[in-house]
Tab-separated table of C-alpha atoms and ligand atoms in Angstrom:
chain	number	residue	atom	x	y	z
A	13	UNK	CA	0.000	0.000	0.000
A	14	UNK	CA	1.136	3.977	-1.069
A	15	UNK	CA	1.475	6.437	1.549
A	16	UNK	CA	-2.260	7.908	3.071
A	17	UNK	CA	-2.085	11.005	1.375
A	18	UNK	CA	-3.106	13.907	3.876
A	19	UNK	CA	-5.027	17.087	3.560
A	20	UNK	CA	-4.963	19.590	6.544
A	21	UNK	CA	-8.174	22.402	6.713
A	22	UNK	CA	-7.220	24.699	9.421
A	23	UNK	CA	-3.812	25.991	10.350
A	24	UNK	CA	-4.489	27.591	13.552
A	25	UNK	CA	-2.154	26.836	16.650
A	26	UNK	CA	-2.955	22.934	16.420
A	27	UNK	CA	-2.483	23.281	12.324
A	28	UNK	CA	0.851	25.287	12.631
A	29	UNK	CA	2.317	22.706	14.937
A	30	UNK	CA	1.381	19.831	12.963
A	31	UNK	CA	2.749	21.264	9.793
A	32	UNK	CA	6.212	21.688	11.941
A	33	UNK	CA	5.783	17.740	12.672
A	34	UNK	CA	5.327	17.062	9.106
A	35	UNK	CA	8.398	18.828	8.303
A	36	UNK	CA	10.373	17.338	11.381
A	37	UNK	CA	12.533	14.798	9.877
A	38	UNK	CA	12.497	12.760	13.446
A	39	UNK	CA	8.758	12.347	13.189
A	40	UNK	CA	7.508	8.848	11.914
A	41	UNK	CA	5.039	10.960	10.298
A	42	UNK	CA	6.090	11.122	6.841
A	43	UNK	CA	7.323	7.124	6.637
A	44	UNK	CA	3.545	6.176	5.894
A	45	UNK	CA	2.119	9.588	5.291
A	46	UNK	CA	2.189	12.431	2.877
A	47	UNK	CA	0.733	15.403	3.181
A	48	UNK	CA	-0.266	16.524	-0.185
A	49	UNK	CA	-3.005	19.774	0.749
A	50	UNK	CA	-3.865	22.672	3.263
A	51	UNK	CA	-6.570	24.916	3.804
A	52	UNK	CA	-7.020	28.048	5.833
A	53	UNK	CA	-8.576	31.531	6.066
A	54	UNK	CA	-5.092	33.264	5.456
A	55	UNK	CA	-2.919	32.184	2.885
A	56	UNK	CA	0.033	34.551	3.562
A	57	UNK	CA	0.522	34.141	7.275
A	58	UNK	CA	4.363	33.329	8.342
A	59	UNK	CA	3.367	30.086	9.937
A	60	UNK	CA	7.332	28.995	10.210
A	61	UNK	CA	7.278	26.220	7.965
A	62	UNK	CA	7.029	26.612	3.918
A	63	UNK	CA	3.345	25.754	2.700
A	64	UNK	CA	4.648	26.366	-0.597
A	65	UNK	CA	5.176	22.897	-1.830
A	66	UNK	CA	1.180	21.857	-0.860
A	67	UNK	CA	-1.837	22.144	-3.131
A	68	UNK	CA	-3.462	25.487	-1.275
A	69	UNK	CA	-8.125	25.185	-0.974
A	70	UNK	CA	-9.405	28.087	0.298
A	71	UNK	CA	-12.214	26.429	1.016
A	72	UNK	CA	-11.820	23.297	3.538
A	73	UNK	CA	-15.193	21.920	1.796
A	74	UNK	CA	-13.505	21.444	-1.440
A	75	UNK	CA	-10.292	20.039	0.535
A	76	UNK	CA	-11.887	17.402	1.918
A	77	UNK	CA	-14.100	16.704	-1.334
A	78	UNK	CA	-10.880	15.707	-3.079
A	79	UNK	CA	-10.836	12.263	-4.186
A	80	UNK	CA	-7.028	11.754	-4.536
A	81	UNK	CA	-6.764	12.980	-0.405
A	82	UNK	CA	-7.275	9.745	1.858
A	83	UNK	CA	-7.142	11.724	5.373
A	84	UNK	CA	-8.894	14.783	5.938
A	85	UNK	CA	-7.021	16.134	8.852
A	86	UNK	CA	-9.974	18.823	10.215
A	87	UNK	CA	-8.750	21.802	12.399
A	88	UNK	CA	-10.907	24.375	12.254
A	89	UNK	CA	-13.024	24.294	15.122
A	90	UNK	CA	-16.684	24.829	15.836
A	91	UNK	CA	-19.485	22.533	16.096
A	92	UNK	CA	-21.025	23.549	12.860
A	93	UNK	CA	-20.135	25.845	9.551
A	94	UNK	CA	-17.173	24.935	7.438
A	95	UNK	CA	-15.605	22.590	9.998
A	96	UNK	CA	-18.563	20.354	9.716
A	97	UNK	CA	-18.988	20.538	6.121
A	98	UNK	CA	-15.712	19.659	5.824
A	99	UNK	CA	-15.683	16.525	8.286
A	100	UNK	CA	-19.225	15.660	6.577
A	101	UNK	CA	-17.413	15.804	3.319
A	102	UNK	CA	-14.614	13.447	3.756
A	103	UNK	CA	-16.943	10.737	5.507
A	104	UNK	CA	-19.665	10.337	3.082
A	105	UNK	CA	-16.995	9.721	0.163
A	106	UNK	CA	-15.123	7.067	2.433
A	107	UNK	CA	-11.985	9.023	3.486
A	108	UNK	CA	-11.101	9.432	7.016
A	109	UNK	CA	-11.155	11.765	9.352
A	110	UNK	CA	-8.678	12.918	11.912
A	111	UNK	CA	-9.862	16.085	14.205
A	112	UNK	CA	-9.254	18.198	17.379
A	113	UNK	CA	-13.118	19.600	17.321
A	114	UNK	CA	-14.275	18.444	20.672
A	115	UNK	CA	-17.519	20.887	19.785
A	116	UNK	CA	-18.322	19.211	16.979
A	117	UNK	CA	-17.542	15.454	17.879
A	118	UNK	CA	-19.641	16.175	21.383
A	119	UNK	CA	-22.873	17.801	19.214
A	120	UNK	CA	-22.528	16.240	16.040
A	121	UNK	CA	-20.038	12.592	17.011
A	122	UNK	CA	-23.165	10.403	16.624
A	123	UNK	CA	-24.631	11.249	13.286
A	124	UNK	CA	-20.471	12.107	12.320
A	125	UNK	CA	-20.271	8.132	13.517
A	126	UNK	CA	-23.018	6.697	11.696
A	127	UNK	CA	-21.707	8.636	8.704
A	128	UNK	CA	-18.419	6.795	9.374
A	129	UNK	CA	-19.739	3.599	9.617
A	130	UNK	CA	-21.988	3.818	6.734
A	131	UNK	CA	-18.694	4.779	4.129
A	132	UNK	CA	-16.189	2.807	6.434
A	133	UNK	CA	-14.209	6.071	6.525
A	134	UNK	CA	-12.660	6.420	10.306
A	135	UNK	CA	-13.476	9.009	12.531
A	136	UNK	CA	-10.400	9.432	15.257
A	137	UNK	CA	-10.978	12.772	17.693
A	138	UNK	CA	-7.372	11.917	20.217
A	139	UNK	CA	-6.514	15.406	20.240
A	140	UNK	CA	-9.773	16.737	21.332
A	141	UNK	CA	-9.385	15.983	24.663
A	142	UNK	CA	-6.742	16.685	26.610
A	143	UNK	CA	-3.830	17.747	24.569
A	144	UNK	CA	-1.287	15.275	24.466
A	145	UNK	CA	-2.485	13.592	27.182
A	146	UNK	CA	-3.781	10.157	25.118
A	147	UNK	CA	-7.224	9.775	27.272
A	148	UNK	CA	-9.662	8.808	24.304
A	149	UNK	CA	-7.196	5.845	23.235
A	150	UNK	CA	-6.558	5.028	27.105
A	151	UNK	CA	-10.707	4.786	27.354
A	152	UNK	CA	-11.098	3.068	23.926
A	153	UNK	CA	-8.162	0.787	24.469
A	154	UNK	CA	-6.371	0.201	27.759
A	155	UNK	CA	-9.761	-0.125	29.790
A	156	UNK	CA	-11.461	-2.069	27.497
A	157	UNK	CA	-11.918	-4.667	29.353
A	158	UNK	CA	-13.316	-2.717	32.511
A	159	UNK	CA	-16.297	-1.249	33.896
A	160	UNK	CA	-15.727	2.389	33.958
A	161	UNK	CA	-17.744	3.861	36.867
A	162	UNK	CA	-16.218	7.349	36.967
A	163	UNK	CA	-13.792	9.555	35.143
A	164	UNK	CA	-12.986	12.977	36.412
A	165	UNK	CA	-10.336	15.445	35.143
A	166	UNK	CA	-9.498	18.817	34.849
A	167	UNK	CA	-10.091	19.204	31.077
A	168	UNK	CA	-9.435	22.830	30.310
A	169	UNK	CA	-5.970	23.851	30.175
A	170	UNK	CA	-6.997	27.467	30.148
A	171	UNK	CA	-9.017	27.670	33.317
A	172	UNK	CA	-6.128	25.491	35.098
A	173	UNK	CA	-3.344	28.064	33.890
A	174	UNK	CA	-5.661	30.953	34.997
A	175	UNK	CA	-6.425	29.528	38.538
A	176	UNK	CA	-3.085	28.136	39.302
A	177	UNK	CA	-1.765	31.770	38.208
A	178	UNK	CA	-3.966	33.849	39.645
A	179	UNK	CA	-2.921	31.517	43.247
A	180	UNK	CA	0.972	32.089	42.324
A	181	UNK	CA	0.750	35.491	41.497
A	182	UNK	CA	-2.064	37.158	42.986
A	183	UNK	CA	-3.071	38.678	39.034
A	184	UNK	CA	-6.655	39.770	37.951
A	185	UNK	CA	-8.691	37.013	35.927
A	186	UNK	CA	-8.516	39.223	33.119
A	187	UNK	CA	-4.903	39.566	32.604
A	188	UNK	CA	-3.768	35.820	33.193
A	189	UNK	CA	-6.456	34.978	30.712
A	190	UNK	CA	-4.513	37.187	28.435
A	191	UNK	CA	-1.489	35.485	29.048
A	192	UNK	CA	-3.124	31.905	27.828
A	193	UNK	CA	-4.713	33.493	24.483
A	194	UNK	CA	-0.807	34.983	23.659
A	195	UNK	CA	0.413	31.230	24.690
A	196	UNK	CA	-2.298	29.221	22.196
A	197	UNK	CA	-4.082	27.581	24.976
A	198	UNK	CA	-7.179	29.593	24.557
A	199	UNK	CA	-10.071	28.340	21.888
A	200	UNK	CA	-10.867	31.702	19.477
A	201	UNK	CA	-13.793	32.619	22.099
A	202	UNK	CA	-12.560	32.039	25.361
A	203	UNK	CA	-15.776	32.314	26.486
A	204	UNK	CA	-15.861	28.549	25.478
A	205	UNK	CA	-12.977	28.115	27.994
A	206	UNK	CA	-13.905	30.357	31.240
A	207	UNK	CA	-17.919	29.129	30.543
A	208	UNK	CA	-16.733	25.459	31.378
A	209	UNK	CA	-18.334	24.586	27.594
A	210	UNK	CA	-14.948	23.050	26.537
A	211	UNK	CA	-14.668	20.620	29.274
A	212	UNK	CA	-17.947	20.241	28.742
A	213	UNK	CA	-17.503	18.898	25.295
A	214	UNK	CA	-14.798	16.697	26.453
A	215	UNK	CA	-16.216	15.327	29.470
A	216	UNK	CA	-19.163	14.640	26.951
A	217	UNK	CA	-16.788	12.773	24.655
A	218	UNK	CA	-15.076	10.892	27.551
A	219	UNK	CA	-18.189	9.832	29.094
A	220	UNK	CA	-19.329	8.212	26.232
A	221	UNK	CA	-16.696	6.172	25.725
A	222	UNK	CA	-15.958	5.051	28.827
A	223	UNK	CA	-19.746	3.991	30.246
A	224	UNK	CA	-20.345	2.966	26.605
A	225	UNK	CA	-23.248	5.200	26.301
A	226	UNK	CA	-24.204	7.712	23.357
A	227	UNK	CA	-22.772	11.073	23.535
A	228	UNK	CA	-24.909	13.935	25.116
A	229	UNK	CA	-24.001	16.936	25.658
A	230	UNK	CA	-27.529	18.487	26.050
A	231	UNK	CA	-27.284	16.617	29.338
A	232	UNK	CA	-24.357	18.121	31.189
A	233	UNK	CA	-24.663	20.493	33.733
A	234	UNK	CA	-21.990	23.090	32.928
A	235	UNK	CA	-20.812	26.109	35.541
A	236	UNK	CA	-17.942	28.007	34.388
A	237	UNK	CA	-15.360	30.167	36.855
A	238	UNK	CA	-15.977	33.729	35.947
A	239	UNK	CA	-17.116	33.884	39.664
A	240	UNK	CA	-14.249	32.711	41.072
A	241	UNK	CA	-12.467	35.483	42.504
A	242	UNK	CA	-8.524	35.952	43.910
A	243	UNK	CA	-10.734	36.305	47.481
A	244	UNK	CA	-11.710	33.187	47.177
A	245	UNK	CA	-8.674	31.013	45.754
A	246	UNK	CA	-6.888	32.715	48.649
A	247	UNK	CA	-9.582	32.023	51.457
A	248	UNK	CA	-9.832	27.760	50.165
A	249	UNK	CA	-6.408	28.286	50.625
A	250	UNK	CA	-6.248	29.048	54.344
A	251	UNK	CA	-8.695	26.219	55.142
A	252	UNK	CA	-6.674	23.752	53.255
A	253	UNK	CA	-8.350	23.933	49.721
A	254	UNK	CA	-7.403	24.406	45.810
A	255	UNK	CA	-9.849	25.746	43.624
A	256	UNK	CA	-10.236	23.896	40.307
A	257	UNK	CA	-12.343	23.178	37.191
A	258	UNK	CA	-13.713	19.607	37.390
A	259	UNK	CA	-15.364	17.814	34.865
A	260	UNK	CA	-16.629	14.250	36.159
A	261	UNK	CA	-19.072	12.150	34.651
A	262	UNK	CA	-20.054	8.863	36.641
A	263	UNK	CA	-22.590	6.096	35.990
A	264	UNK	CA	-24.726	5.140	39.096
A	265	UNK	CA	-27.322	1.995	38.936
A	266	UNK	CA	-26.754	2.235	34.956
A	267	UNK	CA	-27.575	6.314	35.211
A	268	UNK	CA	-24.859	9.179	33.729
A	269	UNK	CA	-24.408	12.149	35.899
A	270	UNK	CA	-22.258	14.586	34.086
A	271	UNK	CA	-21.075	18.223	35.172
A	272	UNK	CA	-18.522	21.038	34.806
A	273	UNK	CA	-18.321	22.758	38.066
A	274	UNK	CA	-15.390	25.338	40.086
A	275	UNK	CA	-15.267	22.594	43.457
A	276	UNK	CA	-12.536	22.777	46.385
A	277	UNK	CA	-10.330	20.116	46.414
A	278	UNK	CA	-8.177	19.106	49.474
A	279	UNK	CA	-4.805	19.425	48.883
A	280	UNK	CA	-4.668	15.912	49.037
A	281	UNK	CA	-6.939	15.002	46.629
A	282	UNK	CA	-5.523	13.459	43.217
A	283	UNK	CA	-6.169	16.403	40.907
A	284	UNK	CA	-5.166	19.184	43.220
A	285	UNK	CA	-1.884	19.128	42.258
A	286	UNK	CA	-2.465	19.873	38.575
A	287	UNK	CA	-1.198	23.136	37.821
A	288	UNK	CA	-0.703	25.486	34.652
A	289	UNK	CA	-1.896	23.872	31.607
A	290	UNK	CA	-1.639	20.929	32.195
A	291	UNK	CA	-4.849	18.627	32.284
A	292	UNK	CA	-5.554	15.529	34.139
A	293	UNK	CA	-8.068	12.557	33.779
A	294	UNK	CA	-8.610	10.187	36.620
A	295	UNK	CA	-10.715	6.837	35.718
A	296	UNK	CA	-12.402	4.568	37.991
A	297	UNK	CA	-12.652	1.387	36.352
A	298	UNK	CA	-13.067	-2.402	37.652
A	299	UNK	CA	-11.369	-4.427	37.898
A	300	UNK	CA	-8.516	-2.211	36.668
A	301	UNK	CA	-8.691	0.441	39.597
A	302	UNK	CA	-8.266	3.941	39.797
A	303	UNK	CA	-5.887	5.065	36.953
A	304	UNK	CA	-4.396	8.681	36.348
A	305	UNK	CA	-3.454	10.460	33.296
A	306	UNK	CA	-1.277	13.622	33.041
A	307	UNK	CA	0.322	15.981	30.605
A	308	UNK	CA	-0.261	19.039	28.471
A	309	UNK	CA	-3.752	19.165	27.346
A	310	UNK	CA	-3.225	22.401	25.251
A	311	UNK	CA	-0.921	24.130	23.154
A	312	UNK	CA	0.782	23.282	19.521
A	313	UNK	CA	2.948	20.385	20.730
A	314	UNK	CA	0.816	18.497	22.924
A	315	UNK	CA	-1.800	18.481	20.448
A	316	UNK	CA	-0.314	18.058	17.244
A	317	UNK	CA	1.188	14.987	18.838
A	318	UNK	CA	-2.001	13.357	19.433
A	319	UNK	CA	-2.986	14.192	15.797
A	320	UNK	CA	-0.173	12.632	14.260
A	321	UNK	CA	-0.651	9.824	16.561
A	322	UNK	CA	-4.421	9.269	15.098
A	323	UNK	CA	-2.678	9.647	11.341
A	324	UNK	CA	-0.228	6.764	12.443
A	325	UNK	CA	-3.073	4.479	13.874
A	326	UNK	CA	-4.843	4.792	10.130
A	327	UNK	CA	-1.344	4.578	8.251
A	328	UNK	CA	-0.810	1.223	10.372
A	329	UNK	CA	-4.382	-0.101	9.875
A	330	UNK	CA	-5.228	-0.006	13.991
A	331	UNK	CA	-8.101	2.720	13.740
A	332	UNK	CA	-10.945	1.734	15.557
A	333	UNK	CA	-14.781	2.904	15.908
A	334	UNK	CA	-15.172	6.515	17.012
A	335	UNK	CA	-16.482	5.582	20.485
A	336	UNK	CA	-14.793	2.363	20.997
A	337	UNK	CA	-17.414	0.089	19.997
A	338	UNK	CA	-19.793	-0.231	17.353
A	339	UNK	CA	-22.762	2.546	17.810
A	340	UNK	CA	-25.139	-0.404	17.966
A	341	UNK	CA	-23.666	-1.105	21.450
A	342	UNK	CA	-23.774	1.991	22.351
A	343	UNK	CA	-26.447	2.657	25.010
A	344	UNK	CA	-29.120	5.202	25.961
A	345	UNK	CA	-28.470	5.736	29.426
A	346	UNK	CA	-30.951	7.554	31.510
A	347	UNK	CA	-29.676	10.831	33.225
A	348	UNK	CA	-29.161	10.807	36.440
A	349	UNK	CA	-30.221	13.389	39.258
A	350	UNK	CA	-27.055	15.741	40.904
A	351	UNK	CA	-25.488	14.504	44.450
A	352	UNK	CA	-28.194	14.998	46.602
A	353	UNK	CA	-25.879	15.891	49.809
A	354	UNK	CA	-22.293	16.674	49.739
A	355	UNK	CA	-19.953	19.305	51.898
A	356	UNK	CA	-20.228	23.108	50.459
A	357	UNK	CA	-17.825	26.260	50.648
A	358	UNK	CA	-19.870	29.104	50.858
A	359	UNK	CA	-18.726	32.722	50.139
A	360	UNK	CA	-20.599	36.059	51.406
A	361	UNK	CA	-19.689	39.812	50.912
A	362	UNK	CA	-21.180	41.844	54.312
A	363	UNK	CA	-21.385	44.653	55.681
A	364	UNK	CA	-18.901	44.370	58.573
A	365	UNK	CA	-20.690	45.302	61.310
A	366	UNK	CA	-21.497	43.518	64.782
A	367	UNK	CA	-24.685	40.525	64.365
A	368	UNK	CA	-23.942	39.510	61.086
A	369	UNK	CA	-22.208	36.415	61.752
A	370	UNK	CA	-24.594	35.402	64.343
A	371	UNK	CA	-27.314	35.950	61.669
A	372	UNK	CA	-25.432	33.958	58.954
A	373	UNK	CA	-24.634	31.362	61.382
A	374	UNK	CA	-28.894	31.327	62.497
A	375	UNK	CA	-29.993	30.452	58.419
A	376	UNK	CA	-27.691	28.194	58.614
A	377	UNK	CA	-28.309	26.017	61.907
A	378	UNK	CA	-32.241	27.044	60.546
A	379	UNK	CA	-31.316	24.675	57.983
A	380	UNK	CA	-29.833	21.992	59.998
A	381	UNK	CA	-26.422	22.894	58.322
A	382	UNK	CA	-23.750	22.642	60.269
A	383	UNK	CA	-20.279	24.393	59.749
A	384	UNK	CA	-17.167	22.959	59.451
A	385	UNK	CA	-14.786	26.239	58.736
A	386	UNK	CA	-15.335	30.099	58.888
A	387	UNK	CA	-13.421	32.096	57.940
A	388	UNK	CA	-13.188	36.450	58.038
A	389	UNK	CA	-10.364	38.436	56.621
A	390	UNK	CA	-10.166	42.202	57.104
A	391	UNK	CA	-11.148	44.129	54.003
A	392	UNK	CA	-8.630	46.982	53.916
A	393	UNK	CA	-10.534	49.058	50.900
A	394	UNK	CA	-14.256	49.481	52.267
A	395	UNK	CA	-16.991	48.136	54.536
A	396	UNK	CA	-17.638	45.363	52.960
A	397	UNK	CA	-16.132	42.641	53.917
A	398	UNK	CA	-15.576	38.519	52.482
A	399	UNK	CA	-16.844	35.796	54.925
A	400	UNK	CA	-15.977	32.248	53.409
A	401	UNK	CA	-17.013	29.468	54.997
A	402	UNK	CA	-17.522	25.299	54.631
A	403	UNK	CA	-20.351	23.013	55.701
A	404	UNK	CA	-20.093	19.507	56.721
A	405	UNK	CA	-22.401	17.098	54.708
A	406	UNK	CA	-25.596	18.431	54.726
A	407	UNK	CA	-28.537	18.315	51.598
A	408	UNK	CA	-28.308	20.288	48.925
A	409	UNK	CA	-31.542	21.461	49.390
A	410	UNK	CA	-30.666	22.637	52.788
A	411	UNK	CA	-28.201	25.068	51.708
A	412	UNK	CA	-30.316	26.238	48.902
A	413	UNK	CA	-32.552	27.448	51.529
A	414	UNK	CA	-30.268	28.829	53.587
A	415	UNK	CA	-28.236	30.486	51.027
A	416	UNK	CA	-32.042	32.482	49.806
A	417	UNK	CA	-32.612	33.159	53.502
A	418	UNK	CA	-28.877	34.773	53.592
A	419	UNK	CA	-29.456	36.656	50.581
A	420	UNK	CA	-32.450	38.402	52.130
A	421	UNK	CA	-30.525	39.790	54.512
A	422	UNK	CA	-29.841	43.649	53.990
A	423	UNK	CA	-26.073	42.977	55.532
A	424	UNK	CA	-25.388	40.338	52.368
A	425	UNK	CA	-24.609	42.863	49.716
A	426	UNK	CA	-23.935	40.299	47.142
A	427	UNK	CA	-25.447	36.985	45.762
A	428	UNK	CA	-23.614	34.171	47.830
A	429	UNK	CA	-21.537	32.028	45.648
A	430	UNK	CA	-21.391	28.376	46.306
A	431	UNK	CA	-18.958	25.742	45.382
A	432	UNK	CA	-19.209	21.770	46.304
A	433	UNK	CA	-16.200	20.478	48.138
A	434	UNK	CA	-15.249	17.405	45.662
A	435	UNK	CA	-13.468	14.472	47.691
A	436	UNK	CA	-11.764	11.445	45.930
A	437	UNK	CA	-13.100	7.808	46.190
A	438	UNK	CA	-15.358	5.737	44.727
A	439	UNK	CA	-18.258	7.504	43.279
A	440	UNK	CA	-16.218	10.987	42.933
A	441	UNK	CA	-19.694	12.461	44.220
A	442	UNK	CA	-19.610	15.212	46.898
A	443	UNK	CA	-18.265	14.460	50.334
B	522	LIG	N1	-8.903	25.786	24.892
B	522	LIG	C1	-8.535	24.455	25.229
B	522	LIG	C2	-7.992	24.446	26.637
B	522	LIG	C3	-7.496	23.966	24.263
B	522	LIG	O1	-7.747	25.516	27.188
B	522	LIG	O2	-7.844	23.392	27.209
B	522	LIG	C4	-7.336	22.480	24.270
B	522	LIG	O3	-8.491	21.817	23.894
């Protein structure tokens, strides 16, 4: 057999990077592979590698209509427009696909996959999730075998580079955020980032392979951390807590629960420890165990690499189905209801003056909520002042009551903001 002859549409961050592979003369790449075509928006851009000696599309449609390209490599981005055309393309005629779109393989992945399985044109997403970190092929693959019950991760390298920095450094949300769009981690709206939609996407994708269930991304419950303020990374901090994005999906009496939420994690807890960009993905599986997977999940490198390691599976005949098994076997899983009870951090801006702690403490034991750290600081700039503090298990109902009793107070001058305290172990549910 010839060398899979490879078209590229997009050469963004991800696209730049992999055209750098393809010219690296280390890279296995080129042994099986040739790429023969790119598309893009901007012809002229210095991308640091000579496009020159590739047939140029302007339109990534027509790229991947081409009957003489076997591998439509599709890194555009978005969940519909040309990126989907594009992917839609390729399929129908039988070539295959290789993309980084978790948006459009979390919306679109099923009718993408039937599409796929129709032509017999392969549909590999590795570098959607996670970077570099290989978590769709350790799902598909390595855990075959297993019962997933769980998989939880910190999926978005730029809200992990803007928490851990804003905790090193003390910057504004605004300006470390700037720092990740200048470094590539940032998707073109970073609204899809700081929103939690991204991790949403790729919990979506991760859940569906491991609990063998059809992707559904209608059903996760997604919180991003634009309320998560220097106040309170600092205040977690001093009663023993990092703040993080986590993304956990988990399958309960054949049921999927699946959110994106800011939680407190103890120090101690497996994905505390993540910091910067990288991204994490822990996996509960029987009779495997608990397994953990860590790297870069964002940048050129990281994710070009998983790219070119999807182009390699195809040029070596090992591609598989898009969601690890056949969609046949792929299940409709009911949705499952949030944690009913779990531990909660609970932060308050108040007027500092004397009864308001006994009040916040009286909606509270109203409740039957009972604290398990408090915590003032003095507010040097005004009269308001922050009071953080964490419950011990109580219902989440409870402090849903409390927390609209609080806010009727006239000394609360803001909405309380509520996180869950997320604790490791077997169902990855609240404490
Ligand atoms: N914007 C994504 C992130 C890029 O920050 O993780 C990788 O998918």
């Amino acid at each position: 057999m010839g060398k899979l002859r490879v078209g590229i549409a997009g050469l963004g961050t991800v696209g730049g990077g992999l055209l750098k592979l393809f010219a690296d003369p280390r890279s296995r790449l080129n042994e099986k592979l040739e790429l023969v075509a790119v598309s893009a928006r901007d012809r002229s851009r210095d991308r640091g590698v000579d496009i020159g000696g590739y047939r140029w599309f302007d339109d990534p449609v027509e790229l991947a209509a081409q009957r003489d390209i076997d591998v439509v490599v599709e890194l555009i981005g978005g969940s519909d427009g040309p990126a989907k055309r594009a992917v839609e393309t390729a399929l129908q005629r039988g070539a295959h696909v290789v993309s980084a779109n978790k948006a459009l393989v979390a919306v679109h992945g099923l009718a993408l996959a039937e599409t796929s399985e129709a032509s017999g044109g392969k549909l590999l997403f590795e570098a959607a999730v996670g970077g570099g970190v290989p978590m769709v092929k350790a799902l598909k693959e390595s855990v075959a075998g297993c019962r997933a019950s769980a998989v939880a991760g910190i999926l978005n390298g730029t809200c992990n580079y803007i928490l851990t920095e804003m905790e090193a450094s003390g910057r504004s949300f605004e300006s470390v955020l700037a720092d990740a769009q200048r470094l590539g981690y940032a998707e073109a709206d970073p609204t899809m980032d700081v929103g939690g939609f991204d991790a949403a996407h790729k919990l979506t994708i991760l859940s569906a392979i491991a609990f063998g269930t059809l992707p559904d991304f209608e059903h996760v419950r997604i919180e991003g951390v634009e309320r998560v303020s220097l106040t309170d990374i600092r205040m977690a901090g001093k009663l023993g807590f990092r703040i993080k994005l986590v993304a956990k999906g988990a399958l309960n009496d054949g049921a999927v629960e699946m959110h994106v939420r800011p939680a407190l994690l103890a120090f101690d807890h497996p994905l505390a420890s993540i910091g910067g960009s990288l991204n994490a993905l822990v996996v509960d599986a029987e009779p495997a165990g608990q397994l953990t997977f860590i790297g870069r999940g964002a940048g050129a490198g990281p994710t070009a690499s998983s790219v070119a390691s999807d182009l390699i599976d195809l040029a070596e005949e090992r591609a598989g189905h898009a969601f690890g098994r056949p969609l046949a076997q792929l299940s409709s899983a009911p949705r499952a209801t949030p944690a009913e009870r779990g531990r909660y951090y609970l932060r308050l801006m108040v007027a500092d003056r004397p009864g308001v702690v006994a009040a916040i403490s009286d909606r509270l034991a109203h409740e039957g909520i009972s604290i398990e750290s408090f915590l003032q600081m003095p507010a040097p700039e005004g009269p308001v002042v922050p009071i953080v503090l964490t419950t011990q298990t109580c219902a989440r109902t409870a402090v849903e009551a409390a927390v609209s009793a609080m806010q009727a107070l006239d000394v609360v001058v803001e909405a309380p903001y509520v996180m869950p305290v997320e604790v490791s172990g077997a169902h990855w549910g609240a404490a």
